[in-house]
């Protein structure tokens, strides 16, 4: 008897709904125009915001670190020890983020889930925006704390939830930039409200690191809230262009995470190549603010172009620009037809986004040129009209 036979039915259900997707295969580098499944396309599906994934300085740093220190770190840092390169990177990040200390993780996902589940427990309350990333949701569940969800970016809803939780240790967690809609959290209002109730504040800056704030310092810098946000989480795999994540905050937070965060205790630390490349990326953020300026110029050009064509881009205010279709099959058809026309933009449906909110999500980068973006707009126009979306 095949104990996993039920999975065949589940997979068939996905196919019947038009939701079964095979990841496309990239040949060559992650660039604005590249080859997927043997086809040259304009790439609007990458989180490589600043084009750093193949920047010569990051490549050089990774090669030198590998030649000097090898390809692996050996084990978890509490067993094999932490490399001096890890500590150097954490000091650099802490200075960049204007905090006391930082701790690097294997991914942004483990940074979020490991932190929430570590510092909160059964008697505590986690207050979470309804559109927060899956890593926050999973970490909240692992903590076994009571989870209270407030409507997206709704401060009246947040106040009501905080009133219910009053008297208990509470943390308010929000994405800085929401990954499916591209809007920016009202962090200034959220912080003010959380402090009124004595709650901890945590922001996940996965899509804000390297994008928002001076030199890409994130939403805390964007709102000038330094010293008012207790925990900042970021990724090293999006605008930074490499791999991993980090937590930034007071020294006591980092000290406690080293002692108790499960990803730190039970998963091998970052390789020398990844660590060195991440350091080189932070240096570039500081030295070349024009990269971020180019990113925002391209984002505005593309968003305005889509809107002018009649597409619904929702509440996007960042380089994440969704084309909201609603119908799941039609959204997937839009993505497939765009690909055939030379544009790679991923279709997304439930459970990644709510039912009835299916979309094609686009992300432009600093490395795109106007010709490629105009080609993408022309292709969207052609396919959108064919499908009756515009």
PDB file of C-alpha atoms in Angstrom, residues 44 61 235 244 277 309:
ATOM      1  CA  UNK A  44      10.532  40.870 -13.376  1.00  0.00           C
ATOM      2  CA  UNK A  61      35.025  39.042  -1.936  1.00  0.00           C
ATOM      3  CA  UNK A 235      17.495  39.663   4.757  1.00  0.00           C
ATOM      4  CA  UNK A 244      20.977  34.866   4.896  1.00  0.00           C
ATOM      5  CA  UNK A 277      30.009  38.945  -0.070  1.00  0.00           C
ATOM      6  CA  UNK A 309      -2.553  51.047 -19.398  1.00  0.00           C
TER       7      UNK A 309
END
